[in-house]
Amino acid sequence: MMKFEFHNPTRLIFGAGSLAQLGKAVSPYGKKALLITGGGSVKKSGALERAVSSLKAAGVSVVEFSGVEPNPRLSTVVRAAELAKKEACDVVIGMGGGSVMDASKVIAASVLYEGHPRDMLVRAGQVPRLPERALPIITVPTLAATGSEMNNGAVITIDDEGEKLKTFVQAEVLYPRVAVVDPELTVTVPKNHTAFGVCDIITHVTEGYFNGIDGTPLQDRFAEGVILTVLEWGPKAVSNGSDLEARTQVQWASIVALNGWVQVGTNGAYPVHMIEHTLSALYDIPHGAGLAVVNPAWMRFAARVRPERFAQFAQRIFGLSAMGKDDLSLAMEGINRFEEFLRSIGCPTRLSELGIGEITEEMLFRYAEETLKVLQDEEGRLPGRPPLRKEDIVEILRMAM
C-alpha cells in the first residue's frame, strides 16, 4: 500500500514571455549571478541578451560561464564552481537544456561542498556524501525534455581518474528556488532534438508506470495523461517548431513528468535511464535518442514478466482492443505502436541508428557492466520490475540492435 511524503519547494513562473521576469525572480536570492549556458544557442537566439538585461535591470550583476556540454562532465562542474568562488557569486542560474540545468545544480552545491563533488554522486557499493548546502539555484529551460527545472536531481558524467561514468545525485538542496519557464525559448529547437525531448518526457513517466508498486490507480492516470498529451502535441511541435501552443503544452508536460507529482507513492526505479546513461556516457549521443532505442527493447523484455501491466498501457494509451488476445499479445501490440510513434517523429529505435559503429557481443557485456557500476541491489541486479542481472541487460541491448 502507498505510504509517502511529498514536497516540492520550487516556485514556478510559467508561460510565454516569462523570461522578462527573470531579474525580479532572481534578485531576492542574490546580487551576483553565475549564469551558466551550453553550446551557444541561447546567444544566437537573443535569449541570453534578454536574460542579462532583465537581471541587470533588477540590480543583479552577471558572471557568464558557457560551454556546458551534453552529458555534462564533472570536470566542467569543477571549473565552473571555481569561477563562482573566485567571483564571489551568490546565486546560480542554469539557462539551457537538461545538461545545463543539471550541471548548474551540482555547481551550486560544489561551491559550498567540503571535499570533491564526485563524492556526492551515486556509485554502486558506496554511500554518497550528499550536499547539505548550495547557493540558490534558478532554472531557465530552453528545451522541453528533462524536467530538471523543477526537481532535485542531476545527472553528471564522471570524467576524471581515467573514468567515464554517467551517474546522478539527488538531494534536497538541489531543488531550484525558482523555475522561469518560457515556452518561447523552445521554438528554435531543431526537429530532432524536439523529438528526442518528447521521448524523454514519455520515458520519465513510463519508468514509474511500469516499475512502481501495485495499487497506484491515480498515479497511473496522471502518467497516462502526460503520455496522451505528449502523443497529441509532440508531433505538432516537431512538424512546426513555431507552433507556440504545441511548444507550451509539451513544456508543461515535461515539467509535470518529473517534478515528483506523477511518481509520488510509486517507489519506481529507472532501469531504462540507467542503461541509456551508459551509452550516452561512452558515445555522447543525445539522451532522448538513446532512450528511444532502449525503452521499447526494455518494454518487450519486461512485458514477459508483467504482461497485464503492458496490456493496460496498450488499451489506455493506444485504444487497442483486448478481444481475442491474451495479455502478452496485447502488450506487444501496444509496444509496437509506441515504437512506431517514436519512428514517426524521427527518433532512432535501433542501436545501429545511433552512429556508434559496429557493436560486438563483447561490447554489450561491457555496457551492462558499466551500468551496474552505478546502481545495483543487494543481489547485484539493476533495480526495476523485474530486477536485471548483467545477462538481462545484455539481452535487452540485443533486442535493441
mmCIF file of C-alpha atoms in Angstrom:
data_model
loop_
_atom_site.group_PDB
_atom_site.id
_atom_site.type_symbol
_atom_site.label_atom_id
_atom_site.label_comp_id
_atom_site.label_asym_id
_atom_site.label_seq_id
_atom_site.Cartn_x
_atom_site.Cartn_y
_atom_site.Cartn_z
ATOM 1 C CA MET A 1 0.000 0.000 0.000
ATOM 2 C CA MET A 2 1.066 3.567 -0.628
ATOM 3 C CA LYS A 3 2.911 5.449 2.083
ATOM 4 C CA PHE A 4 4.769 8.628 1.199
ATOM 5 C CA GLU A 5 5.721 12.212 1.930
ATOM 6 C CA PHE A 6 5.635 14.710 -0.926
ATOM 7 C CA HIS A 7 7.435 18.044 -1.039
ATOM 8 C CA ASN A 8 8.493 20.291 -3.895
ATOM 9 C CA PRO A 9 9.515 23.807 -2.881
ATOM 10 C CA THR A 10 10.295 25.180 -6.356
ATOM 11 C CA ARG A 11 8.310 28.250 -7.337
ATOM 12 C CA LEU A 12 7.216 28.005 -10.968
ATOM 13 C CA ILE A 13 6.769 31.013 -13.265
ATOM 14 C CA PHE A 14 5.306 29.607 -16.482
ATOM 15 C CA GLY A 15 4.139 30.979 -19.803
ATOM 16 C CA ALA A 16 5.164 32.760 -22.974
ATOM 17 C CA GLY A 17 7.119 35.923 -22.165
ATOM 18 C CA SER A 18 8.109 34.769 -18.676
ATOM 19 C CA LEU A 19 11.795 35.412 -19.333
ATOM 20 C CA ALA A 20 11.131 39.099 -18.734
ATOM 21 C CA GLN A 21 10.519 38.247 -15.059
ATOM 22 C CA LEU A 22 13.927 36.612 -14.562
ATOM 23 C CA GLY A 23 15.593 39.560 -12.856
ATOM 24 C CA LYS A 24 12.715 40.060 -10.447
ATOM 25 C CA ALA A 25 12.735 36.333 -9.662
ATOM 26 C CA VAL A 26 16.485 36.207 -9.006
ATOM 27 C CA SER A 27 17.075 39.414 -7.056
ATOM 28 C CA PRO A 28 15.700 38.186 -3.689
ATOM 29 C CA TYR A 29 18.314 35.402 -3.705
ATOM 30 C CA GLY A 30 21.492 37.181 -4.743
ATOM 31 C CA LYS A 31 23.096 40.171 -6.403
ATOM 32 C CA LYS A 32 25.860 38.465 -8.390
ATOM 33 C CA ALA A 33 24.790 35.543 -10.545
ATOM 34 C CA LEU A 34 26.838 32.856 -12.200
ATOM 35 C CA LEU A 35 24.864 32.448 -15.429
ATOM 36 C CA ILE A 36 25.538 29.028 -16.933
ATOM 37 C CA THR A 37 24.807 28.193 -20.558
ATOM 38 C CA GLY A 38 25.610 25.470 -23.066
ATOM 39 C CA GLY A 39 26.858 25.496 -26.627
ATOM 40 C CA GLY A 40 25.761 28.942 -27.756
ATOM 41 C CA SER A 41 22.165 28.580 -28.948
ATOM 42 C CA VAL A 42 20.815 30.969 -26.294
ATOM 43 C CA LYS A 43 23.232 33.617 -27.527
ATOM 44 C CA LYS A 44 22.326 33.110 -31.189
ATOM 45 C CA SER A 45 18.612 33.322 -30.430
ATOM 46 C CA GLY A 46 18.966 36.547 -28.454
ATOM 47 C CA ALA A 47 17.590 34.927 -25.301
ATOM 48 C CA LEU A 48 20.845 35.373 -23.405
ATOM 49 C CA GLU A 49 20.921 39.097 -24.083
ATOM 50 C CA ARG A 50 17.330 39.447 -22.875
ATOM 51 C CA ALA A 51 18.108 37.431 -19.747
ATOM 52 C CA VAL A 52 21.131 39.564 -18.893
ATOM 53 C CA SER A 53 19.135 42.763 -19.481
ATOM 54 C CA SER A 54 16.410 41.585 -17.120
ATOM 55 C CA LEU A 55 18.960 40.681 -14.465
ATOM 56 C CA LYS A 56 20.830 43.969 -14.695
ATOM 57 C CA ALA A 57 17.583 45.944 -14.571
ATOM 58 C CA ALA A 58 16.860 44.195 -11.258
ATOM 59 C CA GLY A 59 20.295 45.045 -9.863
ATOM 60 C CA VAL A 60 21.831 41.609 -10.407
ATOM 61 C CA SER A 61 25.305 41.548 -11.969
ATOM 62 C CA VAL A 62 26.291 38.602 -14.153
ATOM 63 C CA VAL A 63 29.319 36.350 -14.489
ATOM 64 C CA GLU A 64 28.897 34.112 -17.522
ATOM 65 C CA PHE A 65 30.067 30.518 -17.804
ATOM 66 C CA SER A 66 29.367 28.935 -21.175
ATOM 67 C CA GLY A 67 30.198 25.647 -22.838
ATOM 68 C CA VAL A 68 28.459 23.083 -20.654
ATOM 69 C CA GLU A 69 28.429 20.032 -22.890
ATOM 70 C CA PRO A 70 25.664 17.479 -23.432
ATOM 71 C CA ASN A 71 26.008 14.742 -20.797
ATOM 72 C CA PRO A 72 27.801 17.319 -18.596
ATOM 73 C CA ARG A 73 31.249 16.474 -17.314
ATOM 74 C CA LEU A 74 32.337 16.591 -13.697
ATOM 75 C CA SER A 75 35.463 18.465 -14.782
ATOM 76 C CA THR A 76 33.250 21.213 -16.217
ATOM 77 C CA VAL A 77 31.334 21.394 -12.944
ATOM 78 C CA VAL A 78 34.589 21.807 -11.026
ATOM 79 C CA ARG A 79 35.795 24.630 -13.316
ATOM 80 C CA ALA A 80 32.511 26.497 -13.024
ATOM 81 C CA ALA A 81 32.442 26.143 -9.225
ATOM 82 C CA GLU A 82 35.962 27.562 -9.041
ATOM 83 C CA LEU A 83 34.842 30.547 -11.122
ATOM 84 C CA ALA A 84 31.849 31.098 -8.833
ATOM 85 C CA LYS A 85 34.145 31.109 -5.800
ATOM 86 C CA LYS A 86 36.659 33.431 -7.433
ATOM 87 C CA GLU A 87 33.956 35.912 -8.445
ATOM 88 C CA ALA A 88 32.057 35.595 -5.128
ATOM 89 C CA CYS A 89 28.800 34.729 -6.881
ATOM 90 C CA ASP A 90 25.853 34.280 -4.535
ATOM 91 C CA VAL A 91 23.283 32.740 -6.886
ATOM 92 C CA VAL A 92 23.456 30.295 -9.813
ATOM 93 C CA ILE A 93 21.284 30.437 -12.935
ATOM 94 C CA GLY A 94 21.118 27.498 -15.339
ATOM 95 C CA MET A 95 19.824 28.617 -18.726
ATOM 96 C CA GLY A 96 19.662 25.806 -21.256
ATOM 97 C CA GLY A 97 18.603 22.206 -21.621
ATOM 98 C CA GLY A 98 18.753 19.451 -19.052
ATOM 99 C CA SER A 99 22.528 19.196 -19.167
ATOM 100 C CA VAL A 100 22.947 22.870 -18.313
ATOM 101 C CA MET A 101 20.389 22.772 -15.513
ATOM 102 C CA ASP A 102 21.805 19.558 -14.042
ATOM 103 C CA ALA A 103 25.322 20.972 -14.128
ATOM 104 C CA SER A 104 24.103 24.208 -12.527
ATOM 105 C CA LYS A 105 22.657 22.329 -9.563
ATOM 106 C CA VAL A 106 25.876 20.466 -8.875
ATOM 107 C CA ILE A 107 27.909 23.638 -9.416
ATOM 108 C CA ALA A 108 25.772 25.477 -6.855
ATOM 109 C CA ALA A 109 26.321 22.674 -4.352
ATOM 110 C CA SER A 110 30.032 22.305 -5.143
ATOM 111 C CA VAL A 111 30.739 25.929 -4.196
ATOM 112 C CA LEU A 112 29.841 25.130 -0.565
ATOM 113 C CA TYR A 113 30.771 21.438 -0.535
ATOM 114 C CA GLU A 114 33.581 20.195 1.666
ATOM 115 C CA GLY A 115 35.508 17.744 -0.476
ATOM 116 C CA HIS A 116 35.427 16.789 -4.140
ATOM 117 C CA PRO A 117 31.972 16.863 -5.793
ATOM 118 C CA ARG A 118 32.472 13.316 -7.105
ATOM 119 C CA ASP A 119 31.766 12.192 -3.520
ATOM 120 C CA MET A 120 28.138 13.325 -3.783
ATOM 121 C CA LEU A 121 27.476 11.155 -6.851
ATOM 122 C CA VAL A 122 25.854 7.712 -6.693
ATOM 123 C CA ARG A 123 28.034 4.651 -7.294
ATOM 124 C CA ALA A 124 27.258 1.009 -6.622
ATOM 125 C CA GLY A 125 28.620 -0.222 -3.303
ATOM 126 C CA GLN A 126 29.298 3.272 -1.974
ATOM 127 C CA VAL A 127 27.248 5.682 0.095
ATOM 128 C CA PRO A 128 27.258 9.145 -1.489
ATOM 129 C CA ARG A 129 28.016 12.079 0.789
ATOM 130 C CA LEU A 130 25.095 14.264 -0.203
ATOM 131 C CA PRO A 131 25.441 18.037 -0.249
ATOM 132 C CA GLU A 132 23.766 19.816 2.633
ATOM 133 C CA ARG A 133 24.193 23.357 1.322
ATOM 134 C CA ALA A 134 24.062 25.034 -2.062
ATOM 135 C CA LEU A 135 23.913 28.507 -3.496
ATOM 136 C CA PRO A 136 20.358 29.420 -4.543
ATOM 137 C CA ILE A 137 19.533 27.841 -7.906
ATOM 138 C CA ILE A 138 17.350 29.389 -10.609
ATOM 139 C CA THR A 139 16.487 27.393 -13.731
ATOM 140 C CA VAL A 140 15.514 28.668 -17.187
ATOM 141 C CA PRO A 141 14.868 25.728 -19.528
ATOM 142 C CA THR A 142 15.270 26.159 -23.281
ATOM 143 C CA LEU A 143 14.181 22.606 -24.140
ATOM 144 C CA ALA A 144 11.158 20.525 -23.150
ATOM 145 C CA ALA A 145 12.659 17.216 -22.081
ATOM 146 C CA THR A 146 14.278 16.552 -18.735
ATOM 147 C CA GLY A 147 12.048 18.406 -16.288
ATOM 148 C CA SER A 148 15.199 19.304 -14.354
ATOM 149 C CA GLU A 149 13.867 22.821 -13.845
ATOM 150 C CA MET A 150 11.551 21.674 -11.047
ATOM 151 C CA ASN A 151 13.205 18.704 -9.352
ATOM 152 C CA ASN A 152 16.137 17.931 -7.081
ATOM 153 C CA GLY A 153 18.096 15.561 -9.304
ATOM 154 C CA ALA A 154 21.098 15.986 -11.553
ATOM 155 C CA VAL A 155 22.912 13.639 -13.923
ATOM 156 C CA ILE A 156 26.666 14.102 -14.277
ATOM 157 C CA THR A 157 29.369 12.182 -16.155
ATOM 158 C CA ILE A 158 32.471 11.445 -14.092
ATOM 159 C CA ASP A 159 35.409 12.025 -16.418
ATOM 160 C CA ASP A 160 38.379 12.121 -14.066
ATOM 161 C CA GLU A 161 40.777 9.475 -12.796
ATOM 162 C CA GLY A 162 40.572 7.650 -16.137
ATOM 163 C CA GLU A 163 36.824 7.049 -15.798
ATOM 164 C CA LYS A 164 33.788 7.919 -17.882
ATOM 165 C CA LEU A 165 30.749 7.002 -15.817
ATOM 166 C CA LYS A 166 27.379 8.728 -16.094
ATOM 167 C CA THR A 167 25.686 8.817 -12.715
ATOM 168 C CA PHE A 168 23.471 11.089 -10.635
ATOM 169 C CA VAL A 169 22.815 12.884 -7.386
ATOM 170 C CA GLN A 170 19.518 13.657 -5.682
ATOM 171 C CA ALA A 171 19.425 15.980 -2.663
ATOM 172 C CA GLU A 172 17.024 18.406 -1.020
ATOM 173 C CA VAL A 173 19.349 21.378 -1.535
ATOM 174 C CA LEU A 174 19.303 20.858 -5.308
ATOM 175 C CA TYR A 175 15.700 21.982 -5.703
ATOM 176 C CA PRO A 176 15.710 25.258 -7.664
ATOM 177 C CA ARG A 177 14.297 28.177 -5.744
ATOM 178 C CA VAL A 178 12.533 29.389 -8.884
ATOM 179 C CA ALA A 179 11.971 27.936 -12.349
ATOM 180 C CA VAL A 180 11.309 30.559 -15.012
ATOM 181 C CA VAL A 181 9.749 28.588 -17.846
ATOM 182 C CA ASP A 182 9.105 30.473 -21.076
ATOM 183 C CA PRO A 183 7.980 28.179 -23.924
ATOM 184 C CA GLU A 184 9.035 30.863 -26.417
ATOM 185 C CA LEU A 185 12.620 29.844 -25.676
ATOM 186 C CA THR A 186 11.957 26.414 -27.220
ATOM 187 C CA VAL A 187 10.677 27.499 -30.646
ATOM 188 C CA THR A 188 14.194 27.446 -32.143
ATOM 189 C CA VAL A 189 14.941 23.878 -31.000
ATOM 190 C CA PRO A 190 15.508 21.744 -34.143
ATOM 191 C CA LYS A 191 13.167 18.922 -35.097
ATOM 192 C CA ASN A 192 15.434 16.076 -33.991
ATOM 193 C CA HIS A 193 16.050 17.435 -30.504
ATOM 194 C CA THR A 194 12.366 18.296 -30.131
ATOM 195 C CA ALA A 195 11.572 14.664 -30.924
ATOM 196 C CA PHE A 196 14.246 13.374 -28.530
ATOM 197 C CA GLY A 197 12.717 15.569 -25.835
ATOM 198 C CA VAL A 198 9.293 14.056 -26.478
ATOM 199 C CA CYS A 199 10.768 10.590 -25.924
ATOM 200 C CA ASP A 200 12.489 11.727 -22.732
ATOM 201 C CA ILE A 201 9.224 13.078 -21.315
ATOM 202 C CA ILE A 202 7.351 9.867 -22.045
ATOM 203 C CA THR A 203 10.129 7.705 -20.617
ATOM 204 C CA HIS A 204 10.125 9.665 -17.363
ATOM 205 C CA VAL A 205 6.572 8.573 -16.687
ATOM 206 C CA THR A 206 6.765 5.069 -18.141
ATOM 207 C CA GLU A 207 9.619 4.275 -15.747
ATOM 208 C CA GLY A 208 7.361 4.746 -12.716
ATOM 209 C CA TYR A 209 4.315 3.366 -14.519
ATOM 210 C CA PHE A 210 5.980 0.031 -15.220
ATOM 211 C CA ASN A 211 8.498 -0.199 -12.361
ATOM 212 C CA GLY A 212 6.467 1.160 -9.458
ATOM 213 C CA ILE A 213 4.469 -0.687 -6.842
ATOM 214 C CA ASP A 214 0.957 -2.000 -7.465
ATOM 215 C CA GLY A 215 -2.110 -0.159 -6.205
ATOM 216 C CA THR A 216 -1.489 3.361 -7.563
ATOM 217 C CA PRO A 217 -4.507 3.931 -9.839
ATOM 218 C CA LEU A 218 -4.483 7.717 -9.558
ATOM 219 C CA GLN A 219 -0.791 7.923 -10.435
ATOM 220 C CA ASP A 220 -1.487 5.617 -13.376
ATOM 221 C CA ARG A 221 -3.951 8.169 -14.683
ATOM 222 C CA PHE A 222 -1.505 11.022 -14.070
ATOM 223 C CA ALA A 223 1.125 9.165 -16.111
ATOM 224 C CA GLU A 224 -1.332 8.278 -18.867
ATOM 225 C CA GLY A 225 -2.437 11.914 -19.026
ATOM 226 C CA VAL A 226 1.133 13.072 -19.572
ATOM 227 C CA ILE A 227 1.720 10.444 -22.260
ATOM 228 C CA LEU A 228 -1.525 11.203 -24.104
ATOM 229 C CA THR A 229 -0.808 14.932 -24.016
ATOM 230 C CA VAL A 230 2.646 14.413 -25.484
ATOM 231 C CA LEU A 231 1.336 11.990 -28.117
ATOM 232 C CA GLU A 232 -1.109 14.703 -29.196
ATOM 233 C CA TRP A 233 1.080 17.815 -29.048
ATOM 234 C CA GLY A 234 4.587 16.408 -29.553
ATOM 235 C CA PRO A 235 4.224 15.724 -33.294
ATOM 236 C CA LYS A 236 2.825 19.238 -33.771
ATOM 237 C CA ALA A 237 5.899 20.754 -32.084
ATOM 238 C CA VAL A 238 8.170 18.567 -34.206
ATOM 239 C CA SER A 239 6.478 19.403 -37.513
ATOM 240 C CA ASN A 240 6.183 23.140 -36.793
ATOM 241 C CA GLY A 241 8.660 24.462 -34.270
ATOM 242 C CA SER A 242 6.980 27.875 -34.300
ATOM 243 C CA ASP A 243 3.691 26.437 -33.023
ATOM 244 C CA LEU A 244 3.777 28.138 -29.631
ATOM 245 C CA GLU A 245 0.654 26.352 -28.382
ATOM 246 C CA ALA A 246 2.247 22.969 -29.084
ATOM 247 C CA ARG A 247 5.518 24.082 -27.514
ATOM 248 C CA THR A 248 3.634 25.272 -24.428
ATOM 249 C CA GLN A 249 1.737 22.015 -23.944
ATOM 250 C CA VAL A 250 4.870 19.889 -24.370
ATOM 251 C CA GLN A 251 6.818 22.129 -21.990
ATOM 252 C CA TRP A 252 4.179 21.793 -19.289
ATOM 253 C CA ALA A 253 4.057 18.029 -19.774
ATOM 254 C CA SER A 254 7.839 17.934 -19.391
ATOM 255 C CA ILE A 255 7.645 19.667 -16.007
ATOM 256 C CA VAL A 256 4.790 17.521 -14.693
ATOM 257 C CA ALA A 257 6.511 14.343 -15.879
ATOM 258 C CA LEU A 258 9.407 14.694 -13.448
ATOM 259 C CA ASN A 259 8.585 17.181 -10.693
ATOM 260 C CA GLY A 260 7.646 14.277 -8.431
ATOM 261 C CA TRP A 261 3.875 14.525 -8.680
ATOM 262 C CA VAL A 262 3.298 11.699 -11.177
ATOM 263 C CA GLN A 263 5.660 9.325 -9.357
ATOM 264 C CA VAL A 264 4.643 10.108 -5.778
ATOM 265 C CA GLY A 265 3.994 6.916 -3.830
ATOM 266 C CA THR A 266 5.020 4.594 -6.680
ATOM 267 C CA ASN A 267 8.608 4.000 -5.498
ATOM 268 C CA GLY A 268 9.577 3.264 -9.087
ATOM 269 C CA ALA A 269 13.078 2.592 -10.401
ATOM 270 C CA TYR A 270 14.657 3.901 -13.615
ATOM 271 C CA PRO A 271 16.300 0.932 -15.372
ATOM 272 C CA VAL A 272 15.823 2.347 -18.881
ATOM 273 C CA HIS A 273 17.594 5.561 -17.898
ATOM 274 C CA MET A 274 20.397 3.656 -16.198
ATOM 275 C CA ILE A 275 21.083 1.553 -19.294
ATOM 276 C CA GLU A 276 20.900 4.562 -21.595
ATOM 277 C CA HIS A 277 23.233 6.598 -19.399
ATOM 278 C CA THR A 278 25.988 4.136 -20.188
ATOM 279 C CA LEU A 279 25.501 4.610 -23.926
ATOM 280 C CA SER A 280 25.436 8.411 -23.778
ATOM 281 C CA ALA A 281 28.457 8.478 -21.447
ATOM 282 C CA LEU A 282 30.525 6.380 -23.835
ATOM 283 C CA TYR A 283 29.367 7.864 -27.136
ATOM 284 C CA ASP A 284 27.910 11.307 -26.338
ATOM 285 C CA ILE A 285 24.655 10.502 -28.085
ATOM 286 C CA PRO A 286 21.635 12.667 -27.192
ATOM 287 C CA HIS A 287 19.970 11.210 -24.103
ATOM 288 C CA GLY A 288 16.477 11.192 -25.612
ATOM 289 C CA ALA A 289 17.714 9.409 -28.732
ATOM 290 C CA GLY A 290 19.261 6.693 -26.586
ATOM 291 C CA LEU A 291 16.019 6.303 -24.641
ATOM 292 C CA ALA A 292 14.092 5.856 -27.890
ATOM 293 C CA VAL A 293 16.307 2.850 -28.622
ATOM 294 C CA VAL A 294 16.424 1.307 -25.135
ATOM 295 C CA ASN A 295 12.853 1.836 -23.905
ATOM 296 C CA PRO A 296 10.939 -0.289 -26.461
ATOM 297 C CA ALA A 297 13.501 -3.091 -26.083
ATOM 298 C CA TRP A 298 13.224 -2.962 -22.286
ATOM 299 C CA MET A 299 9.419 -2.955 -22.574
ATOM 300 C CA ARG A 300 9.463 -6.137 -24.664
ATOM 301 C CA PHE A 301 11.681 -7.804 -22.075
ATOM 302 C CA ALA A 302 9.650 -6.646 -19.047
ATOM 303 C CA ALA A 303 6.280 -7.413 -20.640
ATOM 304 C CA ARG A 304 7.061 -11.105 -20.417
ATOM 305 C CA VAL A 305 7.088 -10.732 -16.620
ATOM 306 C CA ARG A 306 4.121 -8.349 -16.187
ATOM 307 C CA PRO A 307 2.033 -8.688 -19.365
ATOM 308 C CA GLU A 308 -1.135 -7.382 -17.721
ATOM 309 C CA ARG A 309 0.523 -4.036 -16.970
ATOM 310 C CA PHE A 310 1.677 -3.552 -20.543
ATOM 311 C CA ALA A 311 -1.727 -4.695 -21.806
ATOM 312 C CA GLN A 312 -3.253 -1.855 -19.753
ATOM 313 C CA PHE A 313 -0.816 0.552 -21.440
ATOM 314 C CA ALA A 314 -1.860 -0.733 -24.866
ATOM 315 C CA GLN A 315 -5.548 -0.287 -24.121
ATOM 316 C CA ARG A 316 -5.460 3.063 -22.359
ATOM 317 C CA ILE A 317 -2.811 4.803 -24.469
ATOM 318 C CA PHE A 318 -3.459 3.402 -27.937
ATOM 319 C CA GLY A 319 -7.064 2.290 -27.542
ATOM 320 C CA LEU A 320 -6.299 -1.277 -28.590
ATOM 321 C CA SER A 321 -8.939 -3.948 -28.156
ATOM 322 C CA ALA A 322 -8.296 -6.979 -25.961
ATOM 323 C CA MET A 323 -10.837 -9.084 -27.822
ATOM 324 C CA GLY A 324 -9.390 -12.450 -28.821
ATOM 325 C CA LYS A 325 -5.932 -11.644 -27.401
ATOM 326 C CA ASP A 326 -4.048 -12.716 -24.328
ATOM 327 C CA ASP A 327 -2.287 -10.074 -22.226
ATOM 328 C CA LEU A 328 1.134 -10.656 -23.731
ATOM 329 C CA SER A 329 -0.088 -10.391 -27.326
ATOM 330 C CA LEU A 330 -1.928 -7.168 -26.496
ATOM 331 C CA ALA A 331 1.116 -5.854 -24.630
ATOM 332 C CA MET A 332 3.412 -6.470 -27.603
ATOM 333 C CA GLU A 333 0.948 -4.796 -29.949
ATOM 334 C CA GLY A 334 0.979 -1.710 -27.715
ATOM 335 C CA ILE A 335 4.764 -1.659 -27.570
ATOM 336 C CA ASN A 336 4.907 -1.900 -31.361
ATOM 337 C CA ARG A 337 2.543 1.068 -31.620
ATOM 338 C CA PHE A 338 4.736 3.048 -29.217
ATOM 339 C CA GLU A 339 7.834 2.275 -31.267
ATOM 340 C CA GLU A 340 6.004 3.267 -34.449
ATOM 341 C CA PHE A 341 5.157 6.606 -32.833
ATOM 342 C CA LEU A 342 8.810 7.230 -31.974
ATOM 343 C CA ARG A 343 9.831 6.470 -35.549
ATOM 344 C CA SER A 344 7.081 8.718 -36.906
ATOM 345 C CA ILE A 345 8.559 11.773 -35.185
ATOM 346 C CA GLY A 346 12.105 10.952 -36.275
ATOM 347 C CA CYS A 347 13.580 9.090 -33.310
ATOM 348 C CA PRO A 348 16.007 6.186 -33.788
ATOM 349 C CA THR A 349 14.784 2.860 -32.404
ATOM 350 C CA ARG A 350 17.833 0.655 -33.003
ATOM 351 C CA LEU A 351 21.399 0.819 -31.732
ATOM 352 C CA SER A 352 22.585 0.711 -35.331
ATOM 353 C CA GLU A 353 20.881 4.085 -35.916
ATOM 354 C CA LEU A 354 22.868 5.911 -33.227
ATOM 355 C CA GLY A 355 26.037 6.274 -35.281
ATOM 356 C CA ILE A 356 28.276 4.382 -32.878
ATOM 357 C CA GLY A 357 29.572 1.838 -35.371
ATOM 358 C CA GLU A 358 29.578 -1.928 -35.234
ATOM 359 C CA ILE A 359 28.589 -3.353 -31.854
ATOM 360 C CA THR A 360 30.007 -6.692 -30.775
ATOM 361 C CA GLU A 361 28.771 -9.129 -28.151
ATOM 362 C CA GLU A 362 31.753 -8.179 -26.016
ATOM 363 C CA MET A 363 30.683 -4.545 -26.160
ATOM 364 C CA LEU A 364 27.167 -5.429 -24.976
ATOM 365 C CA PHE A 365 28.603 -7.097 -21.880
ATOM 366 C CA ARG A 366 30.778 -4.058 -21.264
ATOM 367 C CA TYR A 367 27.721 -1.788 -21.426
ATOM 368 C CA ALA A 368 25.933 -3.993 -18.887
ATOM 369 C CA GLU A 369 28.923 -3.995 -16.543
ATOM 370 C CA GLU A 370 29.277 -0.207 -16.758
ATOM 371 C CA THR A 371 25.570 0.206 -15.966
ATOM 372 C CA LEU A 372 25.873 -1.921 -12.839
ATOM 373 C CA LYS A 373 28.825 0.176 -11.651
ATOM 374 C CA VAL A 374 26.358 2.979 -10.987
ATOM 375 C CA LEU A 375 23.479 1.178 -9.301
ATOM 376 C CA GLN A 376 22.653 -2.337 -8.155
ATOM 377 C CA ASP A 377 20.622 -4.036 -5.442
ATOM 378 C CA GLU A 378 21.934 -6.360 -2.730
ATOM 379 C CA GLU A 379 21.942 -9.218 -5.235
ATOM 380 C CA GLY A 380 23.940 -7.311 -7.835
ATOM 381 C CA ARG A 381 20.935 -6.540 -10.078
ATOM 382 C CA LEU A 382 19.774 -3.271 -11.611
ATOM 383 C CA PRO A 383 16.615 -2.250 -9.689
ATOM 384 C CA GLY A 384 13.329 -2.438 -11.555
ATOM 385 C CA ARG A 385 10.401 -4.722 -12.292
ATOM 386 C CA PRO A 386 11.931 -7.123 -12.982
ATOM 387 C CA PRO A 387 15.384 -6.534 -11.442
ATOM 388 C CA LEU A 388 18.012 -7.020 -14.150
ATOM 389 C CA ARG A 389 21.105 -9.175 -14.000
ATOM 390 C CA LYS A 390 24.024 -8.428 -16.286
ATOM 391 C CA GLU A 391 22.783 -11.077 -18.711
ATOM 392 C CA ASP A 392 19.320 -9.486 -18.744
ATOM 393 C CA ILE A 393 20.753 -6.089 -19.672
ATOM 394 C CA VAL A 394 22.716 -7.746 -22.474
ATOM 395 C CA GLU A 395 19.525 -9.398 -23.753
ATOM 396 C CA ILE A 396 17.697 -6.057 -23.753
ATOM 397 C CA LEU A 397 20.526 -4.457 -25.704
ATOM 398 C CA ARG A 398 20.471 -7.352 -28.178
ATOM 399 C CA MET A 399 16.760 -6.716 -28.671
ATOM 400 C CA ALA A 400 17.609 -3.097 -29.479
ATOM 401 C CA MET A 401 20.045 -3.972 -32.255
#
